[in-house]
Amino acid sequence: MKFFLGLLAGLCFAFGSASCNVIGKIVGETMNQVLPTRLVYSVGDEGYTLKKVKHAKGEVVTPEMHKGLPVTSIEAGAFWNCSDLTSVVIPDSVTSIGYWAFWECDSLTSVYYKGTAEDWSGVTVGSNNTPLTNATMYYYSETEPATSGNYWHYDQNGEIAIW
């Protein structure tokens, strides 16, 4: 990166101040870009563990599968300090969520679980996950439920919609 910036500075000097403004704008836009959310996994006997989520903003969808195996757990501290995370989709393949997994996710308001409330009761959730447990929990239902409650589905555009 230093080489790239040095090269740009050299071009700026060689071609005058007008090119400096253009180069400065390019460098500024490059350096201030929003990084995409990155999910880091580890493999185990039964499937993958979501180890770390980097650059999470807004909604993060935890995939059901990774490299052909199910995502079965979310490791301790995986979402730690994702302060701009507002919602998360958790697949029903997840059976455990480690302690501190959602610590300091103070903007988390909605959790979309791809299973039922009964399925969720079987998920082990470690301590110090207050942002997760305080968020509104929605359970997946492909068809509109006959009873009231917190249910969600994907609409015709693939977006999350509340029933």
PDB file of C-alpha atoms in Angstrom:
ATOM      1  CA  MET A   1       0.000   0.000   0.000  1.00  0.00           C
ATOM      2  CA  LYS A   2       2.893   2.372   0.808  1.00  0.00           C
ATOM      3  CA  PHE A   3       4.334   1.759  -2.651  1.00  0.00           C
ATOM      4  CA  PHE A   4       0.953   2.545  -4.232  1.00  0.00           C
ATOM      5  CA  LEU A   5       0.578   5.786  -2.260  1.00  0.00           C
ATOM      6  CA  GLY A   6       4.183   6.771  -3.091  1.00  0.00           C
ATOM      7  CA  LEU A   7       3.490   6.182  -6.773  1.00  0.00           C
ATOM      8  CA  LEU A   8       0.389   8.365  -6.579  1.00  0.00           C
ATOM      9  CA  ALA A   9       2.352  11.126  -4.833  1.00  0.00           C
ATOM     10  CA  GLY A  10       4.969  10.960  -7.603  1.00  0.00           C
ATOM     11  CA  LEU A  11       2.281  11.289 -10.275  1.00  0.00           C
ATOM     12  CA  CYS A  12       0.791  14.204  -8.392  1.00  0.00           C
ATOM     13  CA  PHE A  13       4.154  16.002  -8.349  1.00  0.00           C
ATOM     14  CA  ALA A  14       4.851  15.217 -12.017  1.00  0.00           C
ATOM     15  CA  PHE A  15       1.475  16.320 -13.400  1.00  0.00           C
ATOM     16  CA  GLY A  16       0.565  19.262 -11.170  1.00  0.00           C
ATOM     17  CA  SER A  17      -2.162  20.181  -8.699  1.00  0.00           C
ATOM     18  CA  ALA A  18      -5.173  19.255 -10.878  1.00  0.00           C
ATOM     19  CA  SER A  19      -4.056  15.641 -10.900  1.00  0.00           C
ATOM     20  CA  CYS A  20      -3.458  15.829  -7.118  1.00  0.00           C
ATOM     21  CA  ASN A  21      -7.147  16.568  -6.577  1.00  0.00           C
ATOM     22  CA  VAL A  22      -8.197  13.588  -8.708  1.00  0.00           C
ATOM     23  CA  ILE A  23      -5.631  11.277  -7.105  1.00  0.00           C
ATOM     24  CA  GLY A  24      -6.604  12.476  -3.614  1.00  0.00           C
ATOM     25  CA  LYS A  25     -10.248  11.710  -4.365  1.00  0.00           C
ATOM     26  CA  ILE A  26      -9.387   8.179  -5.598  1.00  0.00           C
ATOM     27  CA  VAL A  27      -7.200   7.448  -2.557  1.00  0.00           C
ATOM     28  CA  GLY A  28      -9.816   8.876  -0.182  1.00  0.00           C
ATOM     29  CA  GLU A  29     -12.605   6.795  -1.707  1.00  0.00           C
ATOM     30  CA  THR A  30     -10.428   3.674  -1.637  1.00  0.00           C
ATOM     31  CA  MET A  31      -9.351   4.131   1.977  1.00  0.00           C
ATOM     32  CA  ASN A  32     -12.876   4.927   3.246  1.00  0.00           C
ATOM     33  CA  GLN A  33     -14.706   2.104   1.513  1.00  0.00           C
ATOM     34  CA  VAL A  34     -16.988  -0.123   3.563  1.00  0.00           C
ATOM     35  CA  LEU A  35     -15.491  -3.574   3.869  1.00  0.00           C
ATOM     36  CA  PRO A  36     -17.787  -6.548   3.186  1.00  0.00           C
ATOM     37  CA  THR A  37     -18.814  -8.777   6.054  1.00  0.00           C
ATOM     38  CA  ARG A  38     -16.417 -11.694   6.359  1.00  0.00           C
ATOM     39  CA  LEU A  39     -17.262 -14.979   8.060  1.00  0.00           C
ATOM     40  CA  VAL A  40     -14.453 -17.199   9.366  1.00  0.00           C
ATOM     41  CA  TYR A  41     -15.084 -20.917  10.003  1.00  0.00           C
ATOM     42  CA  SER A  42     -13.414 -23.958  11.533  1.00  0.00           C
ATOM     43  CA  VAL A  43     -14.343 -27.549  10.725  1.00  0.00           C
ATOM     44  CA  GLY A  44     -15.297 -30.163  13.304  1.00  0.00           C
ATOM     45  CA  ASP A  45     -16.654 -33.705  13.350  1.00  0.00           C
ATOM     46  CA  GLU A  46     -20.294 -32.730  12.775  1.00  0.00           C
ATOM     47  CA  GLY A  47     -19.865 -29.632  10.611  1.00  0.00           C
ATOM     48  CA  TYR A  48     -18.553 -26.096  10.708  1.00  0.00           C
ATOM     49  CA  THR A  49     -18.316 -23.597  13.541  1.00  0.00           C
ATOM     50  CA  LEU A  50     -18.696 -19.908  12.785  1.00  0.00           C
ATOM     51  CA  LYS A  51     -15.542 -18.629  14.525  1.00  0.00           C
ATOM     52  CA  LYS A  52     -15.488 -14.916  13.768  1.00  0.00           C
ATOM     53  CA  VAL A  53     -17.527 -12.308  11.963  1.00  0.00           C
ATOM     54  CA  LYS A  54     -15.604  -9.293  10.703  1.00  0.00           C
ATOM     55  CA  HIS A  55     -16.953  -5.944   9.491  1.00  0.00           C
ATOM     56  CA  ALA A  56     -20.589  -6.785  10.331  1.00  0.00           C
ATOM     57  CA  LYS A  57     -23.022  -3.965   9.671  1.00  0.00           C
ATOM     58  CA  GLY A  58     -26.782  -4.207   9.399  1.00  0.00           C
ATOM     59  CA  GLU A  59     -27.986  -7.744   8.784  1.00  0.00           C
ATOM     60  CA  VAL A  60     -25.783 -10.845   8.773  1.00  0.00           C
ATOM     61  CA  VAL A  61     -27.103 -14.150   7.453  1.00  0.00           C
ATOM     62  CA  THR A  62     -25.370 -17.164   8.948  1.00  0.00           C
ATOM     63  CA  PRO A  63     -25.474 -19.785   6.194  1.00  0.00           C
ATOM     64  CA  GLU A  64     -26.906 -23.231   6.870  1.00  0.00           C
ATOM     65  CA  MET A  65     -24.060 -24.915   4.990  1.00  0.00           C
ATOM     66  CA  HIS A  66     -20.388 -24.210   4.372  1.00  0.00           C
ATOM     67  CA  LYS A  67     -18.405 -26.301   1.896  1.00  0.00           C
ATOM     68  CA  GLY A  68     -21.110 -28.973   1.884  1.00  0.00           C
ATOM     69  CA  LEU A  69     -21.359 -29.387   5.673  1.00  0.00           C
ATOM     70  CA  PRO A  70     -23.840 -27.798   8.101  1.00  0.00           C
ATOM     71  CA  VAL A  71     -22.941 -24.831  10.270  1.00  0.00           C
ATOM     72  CA  THR A  72     -23.624 -26.305  13.705  1.00  0.00           C
ATOM     73  CA  SER A  73     -22.314 -23.737  16.155  1.00  0.00           C
ATOM     74  CA  ILE A  74     -21.368 -20.128  16.714  1.00  0.00           C
ATOM     75  CA  GLU A  75     -18.135 -19.875  18.674  1.00  0.00           C
ATOM     76  CA  ALA A  76     -17.558 -17.822  21.807  1.00  0.00           C
ATOM     77  CA  GLY A  77     -16.916 -14.212  20.841  1.00  0.00           C
ATOM     78  CA  ALA A  78     -17.818 -14.746  17.152  1.00  0.00           C
ATOM     79  CA  PHE A  79     -19.807 -11.499  16.818  1.00  0.00           C
ATOM     80  CA  TRP A  80     -18.073  -9.755  19.715  1.00  0.00           C
ATOM     81  CA  ASN A  81     -18.012  -5.983  19.309  1.00  0.00           C
ATOM     82  CA  CYS A  82     -20.025  -5.943  16.066  1.00  0.00           C
ATOM     83  CA  SER A  83     -21.635  -2.757  17.334  1.00  0.00           C
ATOM     84  CA  ASP A  84     -23.292  -1.983  13.964  1.00  0.00           C
ATOM     85  CA  LEU A  85     -24.993  -5.394  13.706  1.00  0.00           C
ATOM     86  CA  THR A  86     -28.772  -4.824  13.709  1.00  0.00           C
ATOM     87  CA  SER A  87     -30.111  -8.280  12.843  1.00  0.00           C
ATOM     88  CA  VAL A  88     -28.890 -11.818  12.396  1.00  0.00           C
ATOM     89  CA  VAL A  89     -30.329 -14.891  10.694  1.00  0.00           C
ATOM     90  CA  ILE A  90     -29.437 -18.118  12.503  1.00  0.00           C
ATOM     91  CA  PRO A  91     -30.083 -21.434  10.732  1.00  0.00           C
ATOM     92  CA  ASP A  92     -31.799 -24.303  12.531  1.00  0.00           C
ATOM     93  CA  SER A  93     -28.632 -26.365  12.013  1.00  0.00           C
ATOM     94  CA  VAL A  94     -26.998 -24.337  14.818  1.00  0.00           C
ATOM     95  CA  THR A  95     -27.228 -26.227  18.115  1.00  0.00           C
ATOM     96  CA  SER A  96     -24.928 -24.105  20.277  1.00  0.00           C
ATOM     97  CA  ILE A  97     -23.889 -20.489  20.660  1.00  0.00           C
ATOM     98  CA  GLY A  98     -20.789 -19.823  22.728  1.00  0.00           C
ATOM     99  CA  TYR A  99     -20.443 -17.445  25.628  1.00  0.00           C
ATOM    100  CA  TRP A 100     -19.832 -13.788  24.723  1.00  0.00           C
ATOM    101  CA  ALA A 101     -20.742 -14.610  21.087  1.00  0.00           C
ATOM    102  CA  PHE A 102     -22.862 -11.457  20.743  1.00  0.00           C
ATOM    103  CA  TRP A 103     -21.211  -9.342  23.436  1.00  0.00           C
ATOM    104  CA  GLU A 104     -21.187  -5.591  22.697  1.00  0.00           C
ATOM    105  CA  CYS A 105     -23.580  -5.994  19.757  1.00  0.00           C
ATOM    106  CA  ASP A 106     -25.560  -3.112  21.206  1.00  0.00           C
ATOM    107  CA  SER A 107     -27.482  -2.360  17.981  1.00  0.00           C
ATOM    108  CA  LEU A 108     -28.818  -5.920  17.646  1.00  0.00           C
ATOM    109  CA  THR A 109     -32.608  -5.700  17.700  1.00  0.00           C
ATOM    110  CA  SER A 110     -33.827  -8.711  15.681  1.00  0.00           C
ATOM    111  CA  VAL A 111     -32.909 -12.396  15.541  1.00  0.00           C
ATOM    112  CA  TYR A 112     -34.418 -14.470  12.732  1.00  0.00           C
ATOM    113  CA  TYR A 113     -34.201 -18.152  13.591  1.00  0.00           C
ATOM    114  CA  LYS A 114     -34.863 -20.610  10.749  1.00  0.00           C
ATOM    115  CA  GLY A 115     -36.586 -23.087  13.058  1.00  0.00           C
ATOM    116  CA  THR A 116     -39.475 -23.142  15.493  1.00  0.00           C
ATOM    117  CA  ALA A 117     -39.642 -21.891  19.076  1.00  0.00           C
ATOM    118  CA  GLU A 118     -39.428 -25.524  20.170  1.00  0.00           C
ATOM    119  CA  ASP A 119     -36.241 -25.989  18.091  1.00  0.00           C
ATOM    120  CA  TRP A 120     -34.760 -22.805  19.603  1.00  0.00           C
ATOM    121  CA  SER A 121     -35.344 -24.120  23.126  1.00  0.00           C
ATOM    122  CA  GLY A 122     -32.888 -26.914  22.257  1.00  0.00           C
ATOM    123  CA  VAL A 123     -30.100 -24.486  21.300  1.00  0.00           C
ATOM    124  CA  THR A 124     -27.495 -24.061  24.025  1.00  0.00           C
ATOM    125  CA  VAL A 125     -26.764 -20.358  24.466  1.00  0.00           C
ATOM    126  CA  GLY A 126     -23.709 -19.508  26.547  1.00  0.00           C
ATOM    127  CA  SER A 127     -23.574 -16.750  29.140  1.00  0.00           C
ATOM    128  CA  ASN A 128     -23.021 -13.046  28.428  1.00  0.00           C
ATOM    129  CA  ASN A 129     -25.114 -12.972  25.262  1.00  0.00           C
ATOM    130  CA  THR A 130     -27.460 -10.251  26.517  1.00  0.00           C
ATOM    131  CA  PRO A 131     -27.766  -8.490  23.129  1.00  0.00           C
ATOM    132  CA  LEU A 132     -28.920 -11.798  21.597  1.00  0.00           C
ATOM    133  CA  THR A 133     -31.357 -12.678  24.361  1.00  0.00           C
ATOM    134  CA  ASN A 134     -32.764  -9.126  24.561  1.00  0.00           C
ATOM    135  CA  ALA A 135     -33.384  -8.856  20.804  1.00  0.00           C
ATOM    136  CA  THR A 136     -36.801  -9.677  19.373  1.00  0.00           C
ATOM    137  CA  MET A 137     -36.801 -13.331  18.291  1.00  0.00           C
ATOM    138  CA  TYR A 138     -38.651 -14.349  15.124  1.00  0.00           C
ATOM    139  CA  TYR A 139     -39.264 -17.961  14.081  1.00  0.00           C
ATOM    140  CA  TYR A 140     -39.398 -19.079  10.464  1.00  0.00           C
ATOM    141  CA  SER A 141     -42.686 -20.087   8.887  1.00  0.00           C
ATOM    142  CA  GLU A 142     -42.986 -20.645   5.155  1.00  0.00           C
ATOM    143  CA  THR A 143     -46.753 -20.123   5.297  1.00  0.00           C
ATOM    144  CA  GLU A 144     -48.657 -17.556   7.325  1.00  0.00           C
ATOM    145  CA  PRO A 145     -49.263 -19.017  10.795  1.00  0.00           C
ATOM    146  CA  ALA A 146     -52.809 -19.403  12.092  1.00  0.00           C
ATOM    147  CA  THR A 147     -51.732 -18.195  15.526  1.00  0.00           C
ATOM    148  CA  SER A 148     -50.215 -14.859  16.435  1.00  0.00           C
ATOM    149  CA  GLY A 149     -46.574 -14.565  17.371  1.00  0.00           C
ATOM    150  CA  ASN A 150     -43.210 -13.525  16.020  1.00  0.00           C
ATOM    151  CA  TYR A 151     -42.887 -15.247  12.654  1.00  0.00           C
ATOM    152  CA  TRP A 152     -40.972 -14.431   9.510  1.00  0.00           C
ATOM    153  CA  HIS A 153     -40.450 -15.688   5.966  1.00  0.00           C
ATOM    154  CA  TYR A 154     -38.655 -14.706   2.769  1.00  0.00           C
ATOM    155  CA  ASP A 155     -40.791 -12.616   0.406  1.00  0.00           C
ATOM    156  CA  GLN A 156     -40.815 -12.958  -3.407  1.00  0.00           C
ATOM    157  CA  ASN A 157     -37.638 -10.819  -3.587  1.00  0.00           C
ATOM    158  CA  GLY A 158     -35.746 -12.982  -1.101  1.00  0.00           C
ATOM    159  CA  GLU A 159     -35.992 -10.340   1.615  1.00  0.00           C
ATOM    160  CA  ILE A 160     -36.993 -11.024   5.211  1.00  0.00           C
ATOM    161  CA  ALA A 161     -40.653 -10.241   5.855  1.00  0.00           C
ATOM    162  CA  ILE A 162     -42.588 -10.446   9.112  1.00  0.00           C
ATOM    163  CA  TRP A 163     -45.916 -12.285   9.051  1.00  0.00           C
TER     164      TRP A 163
END
